Amino acid sequence: MTGTDTPVWEAEYRTSGAEETQALAERLGRVLRRGDLLLLTGELGAGKTTFTQGLGAGLGVRPGIISPTFVLVREHPNLGDGPDLIHVDAYRLGSEGEVDDIDLEASMDRSVTVVEWGRGLVEHLSDSRLEITLIRAVGGGPGTATGTGSRDTGTAPSTDFSTDFSAEDTDEDRTIRLAGFGPRWQQAPDLG
């Protein structure tokens, strides 16, 4: 399969804190189905795992979603008859071949697959995908994105982030951009 480079549609949402970010993602999770591929992009601390927690709630998977950073892949089983959630952190993967080595294809037909840091690595897994970019407003006010690092350019992510992971980021505004690619995403989902 090959991905396409041109989105069919794009949409932008603004949230104020973790609860609103999770609520938006939960609404999206309710329209996802088996075989869907989602790519999450955002700097460290942008809310990728927070967003995935909301997706999980919308899908009806077992609670307790945490970052798969150190294990690469976490599977979250559905508590009903809906799709499972496969949550991948591709930051340390350097090629499509390394993605293929973790065998995501084996679970895609029964799961929703969410890949953090997957741009440029996982598009070949499906003819359709939903790309989600999370931008955290910090410092100078709304619209000021964190850091300048990028997996796409090979530069290291900014180290200008909090290392206090015990506190929720409940007061931070985020811009969340969605872009649909391929036949599955001919219409933007109604997340109103």
Coordinates of N, CA and C in Angstrom, one line a residue, residues 13-124:
Y13 N -8.7 22.7 15.5 CA -9.4 22.9 16.7 C -8.5 23.5 17.8
R14 N -9.1 24.2 18.7 CA -8.4 24.8 19.9 C -9.0 24.2 21.2
T15 N -8.1 23.8 22.1 CA -8.5 23.3 23.3 C -7.8 24.0 24.4
S16 N -8.4 24.1 25.6 CA -7.8 24.7 26.8 C -7.6 23.7 27.8
G17 N -6.5 23.0 27.8 CA -6.1 22.0 28.8 C -6.3 20.6 28.4
A18 N -5.9 19.7 29.3 CA -5.9 18.3 29.0 C -7.3 17.7 28.9
E19 N -8.3 18.2 29.7 CA -9.6 17.7 29.7 C -10.3 18.0 28.3
E20 N -10.1 19.2 27.8 CA -10.7 19.5 26.5 C -10.0 18.7 25.4
T21 N -8.7 18.6 25.5 CA -8.0 17.8 24.5 C -8.5 16.3 24.5
Q22 N -8.7 15.7 25.7 CA -9.2 14.4 25.7 C -10.6 14.3 25.2
A23 N -11.4 15.3 25.5 CA -12.8 15.3 25.1 C -12.9 15.3 23.5
L24 N -12.1 16.2 22.9 CA -12.0 16.2 21.4 C -11.6 14.9 20.9
A25 N -10.6 14.3 21.5 CA -10.1 13.0 21.0 C -11.1 11.9 21.3
E26 N -11.9 12.0 22.3 CA -12.9 11.0 22.6 C -14.0 11.0 21.5
R27 N -14.4 12.2 21.1 CA -15.4 12.4 20.0 C -14.8 11.7 18.7
L28 N -13.5 12.0 18.5 CA -12.9 11.3 17.3 C -12.9 9.8 17.5
G29 N -12.5 9.3 18.6 CA -12.5 7.9 18.9 C -13.8 7.2 18.6
R30 N -14.9 7.9 18.8 CA -16.2 7.3 18.5 C -16.5 7.0 17.1
V31 N -15.8 7.7 16.1 CA -16.0 7.5 14.7 C -14.9 6.6 14.1
L32 N -13.9 6.2 14.8 CA -12.8 5.4 14.3 C -13.3 4.0 14.2
R33 N -12.6 3.2 13.3 CA -13.0 1.8 13.0 C -11.8 1.0 12.8
R34 N -11.9 -0.3 12.8 CA -10.8 -1.2 12.6 C -10.1 -0.8 11.3
G35 N -8.8 -0.9 11.3 CA -8.0 -0.6 10.1 C -7.5 0.9 10.0
D36 N -8.1 1.8 10.9 CA -7.7 3.2 10.8 C -6.3 3.4 11.3
L37 N -5.5 4.2 10.6 CA -4.2 4.6 10.9 C -4.1 6.1 11.2
L38 N -3.6 6.4 12.4 CA -3.5 7.8 12.8 C -2.1 8.1 13.2
L39 N -1.6 9.2 12.6 CA -0.2 9.7 12.9 C -0.3 10.9 13.8
L40 N 0.4 10.8 15.0 CA 0.4 12.0 15.9 C 1.7 12.7 15.9
T41 N 1.7 14.0 15.7 CA 2.9 14.7 15.6 C 2.8 15.9 16.6
G42 N 3.9 16.1 17.3 CA 4.0 17.3 18.2 C 5.2 17.1 19.1
E43 N 5.7 18.3 19.5 CA 6.9 18.3 20.3 C 6.7 17.5 21.6
L44 N 7.8 17.2 22.4 CA 7.7 16.6 23.7 C 6.8 17.5 24.5
G45 N 5.8 16.8 25.2 CA 4.9 17.6 26.1 C 3.7 18.2 25.3
A46 N 3.6 18.0 24.0 CA 2.5 18.6 23.3 C 1.1 18.0 23.6
G47 N 1.1 16.8 24.1 CA -0.2 16.2 24.5 C -0.5 15.0 23.6
K48 N 0.5 14.3 23.0 CA 0.2 13.2 22.2 C -0.4 12.0 23.0
T49 N 0.1 11.7 24.1 CA -0.4 10.6 25.0 C -1.8 11.1 25.6
T50 N -1.9 12.3 26.0 CA -3.2 12.8 26.5 C -4.2 12.7 25.4
F51 N -3.9 13.0 24.2 CA -4.9 12.8 23.1 C -5.2 11.4 22.9
T52 N -4.2 10.5 23.0 CA -4.5 9.1 22.8 C -5.4 8.5 23.9
Q53 N -5.2 9.1 25.1 CA -6.1 8.6 26.2 C -7.6 9.0 25.9
G54 N -7.8 10.1 25.3 CA -9.2 10.4 24.9 C -9.6 9.5 23.8
L55 N -8.8 9.2 22.8 CA -9.1 8.3 21.7 C -9.6 6.9 22.4
G56 N -8.8 6.5 23.3 CA -9.1 5.2 24.0 C -10.4 5.2 24.7
A57 N -10.8 6.3 25.3 CA -12.1 6.5 25.9 C -13.2 6.4 24.9
G58 N -13.0 7.1 23.8 CA -14.0 7.0 22.7 C -14.1 5.6 22.1
L59 N -13.1 4.9 22.0 CA -13.1 3.6 21.4 C -13.6 2.5 22.4
G60 N -13.6 2.8 23.7 CA -14.0 1.9 24.7 C -13.0 0.9 25.1
V61 N -11.7 1.3 25.0 CA -10.6 0.4 25.4 C -10.4 0.5 26.9
R62 N -9.7 -0.5 27.5 CA -9.3 -0.5 28.9 C -8.6 0.8 29.3
P63 N -9.0 1.4 30.4 CA -8.3 2.6 30.8 C -6.8 2.4 31.2
G64 N -6.1 3.4 31.3 CA -4.7 3.3 31.7 C -3.7 3.4 30.6
I65 N -4.0 4.2 29.6 CA -3.1 4.4 28.5 C -1.9 5.3 29.0
I66 N -0.7 4.8 28.7 CA 0.5 5.6 29.0 C 1.4 5.5 27.8
S67 N 2.4 6.4 27.8 CA 3.3 6.5 26.6 C 4.0 5.1 26.4
P68 N 4.1 4.7 25.1 CA 4.8 3.5 24.8 C 6.3 3.8 24.5
T69 N 6.9 4.9 25.0 CA 8.2 5.3 24.7 C 9.2 4.2 24.8
F70 N 9.2 3.5 25.9 CA 10.3 2.5 26.2 C 10.0 1.1 25.7
V71 N 8.8 0.9 25.3 CA 8.4 -0.5 24.8 C 8.1 -0.5 23.3
L72 N 8.0 0.7 22.7 CA 7.7 1.0 21.3 C 6.2 0.8 21.0
V73 N 5.6 -0.3 21.4 CA 4.2 -0.6 21.1 C 3.4 -1.1 22.3
R74 N 2.3 -0.5 22.5 CA 1.4 -1.0 23.6 C 0.0 -1.3 22.9
E75 N -0.6 -2.5 23.3 CA -1.9 -2.8 22.8 C -2.9 -2.6 24.0
H76 N -4.0 -1.9 23.7 CA -5.0 -1.7 24.7 C -6.3 -2.4 24.2
P77 N -6.7 -3.5 24.8 CA -7.8 -4.2 24.4 C -9.2 -3.5 24.6
N78 N -10.1 -3.7 23.7 CA -11.4 -3.1 23.8 C -12.2 -3.9 24.8
L79 N -13.0 -3.2 25.6 CA -13.8 -3.8 26.6 C -15.1 -4.3 26.1
G80 N -15.4 -4.0 24.8 CA -16.7 -4.5 24.2 C -16.3 -5.2 22.9
D81 N -17.0 -4.9 21.9 CA -16.8 -5.6 20.6 C -16.1 -4.6 19.6
G82 N -15.7 -3.5 20.0 CA -15.0 -2.5 19.1 C -13.6 -2.9 18.9
P83 N -12.9 -2.0 18.1 CA -11.5 -2.3 17.8 C -10.6 -2.1 19.0
D84 N -9.5 -2.8 19.1 CA -8.4 -2.6 20.0 C -7.7 -1.3 19.6
L85 N -6.9 -0.8 20.5 CA -6.0 0.4 20.2 C -4.6 -0.1 20.3
I86 N -3.9 0.1 19.2 CA -2.4 -0.1 19.1 C -1.7 1.2 19.2
H87 N -0.9 1.5 20.2 CA -0.3 2.8 20.4 C 1.2 2.6 20.3
V88 N 1.8 3.3 19.3 CA 3.2 3.1 18.9 C 4.0 4.4 19.1
D89 N 5.2 4.3 19.6 CA 6.1 5.4 19.6 C 7.2 5.1 18.7
A90 N 7.3 5.8 17.5 CA 8.2 5.5 16.5 C 9.5 6.4 16.5
Y91 N 9.6 7.1 17.6 CA 10.7 8.1 17.7 C 12.1 7.4 17.4
R92 N 12.3 6.3 18.0 CA 13.6 5.6 17.8 C 13.7 4.8 16.6
L93 N 12.7 4.7 15.8 CA 12.7 3.9 14.6 C 13.2 4.8 13.4
G94 N 14.1 4.2 12.6 CA 14.7 5.0 11.6 C 14.4 4.8 10.2
S95 N 13.5 3.7 9.9 CA 13.2 3.4 8.6 C 11.8 2.6 8.5
E96 N 11.3 2.6 7.3 CA 10.1 1.8 7.1 C 10.4 0.3 7.4
G97 N 11.6 -0.1 7.2 CA 12.0 -1.5 7.5 C 11.9 -1.8 9.0
E98 N 12.3 -0.9 9.8 CA 12.3 -1.1 11.2 C 10.8 -1.1 11.7
V99 N 10.0 -0.3 11.0 CA 8.5 -0.3 11.3 C 8.0 -1.7 11.0
D100 N 8.4 -2.2 9.8 CA 7.9 -3.5 9.4 C 8.3 -4.6 10.3
D101 N 9.5 -4.4 11.0 CA 10.0 -5.4 11.9 C 9.1 -5.5 13.2
I102 N 8.4 -4.5 13.5 CA 7.5 -4.6 14.7 C 6.1 -5.1 14.3
D103 N 5.9 -5.4 13.0 CA 4.8 -6.2 12.5 C 3.4 -5.6 12.8
L104 N 3.3 -4.3 12.6 CA 2.0 -3.6 12.8 C 0.9 -4.1 11.9
E105 N 1.3 -4.6 10.7 CA 0.3 -5.1 9.7 C -0.5 -6.3 10.3
A106 N 0.1 -7.0 11.2 CA -0.6 -8.2 11.8 C -1.8 -7.8 12.6
S107 N -1.9 -6.6 13.1 CA -3.0 -6.2 14.0 C -3.9 -5.1 13.4
M108 N -3.5 -4.6 12.2 CA -4.2 -3.4 11.7 C -5.7 -3.7 11.3
D109 N -6.0 -4.9 10.9 CA -7.3 -5.2 10.5 C -8.3 -5.4 11.6
R110 N -7.8 -5.5 12.9 CA -8.7 -5.6 14.0 C -8.5 -4.4 15.0
S111 N -7.7 -3.4 14.7 CA -7.3 -2.4 15.6 C -7.4 -1.0 14.9
V112 N -7.4 0.0 15.8 CA -7.0 1.4 15.4 C -5.6 1.5 15.8
T113 N -4.7 1.9 14.9 CA -3.3 2.1 15.1 C -2.9 3.5 15.2
V114 N -2.4 4.0 16.3 CA -2.0 5.3 16.6 C -0.4 5.3 16.7
V115 N 0.2 6.1 15.8 CA 1.7 6.2 15.8 C 2.2 7.6 16.1
E116 N 2.8 7.7 17.3 CA 3.5 9.0 17.6 C 4.8 9.0 16.8
W117 N 5.2 10.1 16.3 CA 6.5 10.3 15.6 C 6.6 9.5 14.4
G118 N 5.4 9.2 13.7 CA 5.4 8.2 12.6 C 5.5 8.9 11.2
R119 N 5.5 10.2 11.1 CA 5.5 10.8 9.8 C 6.8 10.4 9.0
G120 N 6.6 10.0 7.8 CA 7.7 9.5 7.0 C 8.1 8.1 7.2
L121 N 7.4 7.4 8.1 CA 7.8 6.0 8.4 C 6.6 5.0 8.2
V122 N 5.4 5.4 8.4 CA 4.3 4.4 8.5 C 3.2 4.7 7.4
E123 N 3.4 5.6 6.5 CA 2.4 5.9 5.5 C 2.1 4.7 4.6
H124 N 3.2 3.9 4.4 CA 3.0 2.7 3.5 C 2.1 1.6 4.1

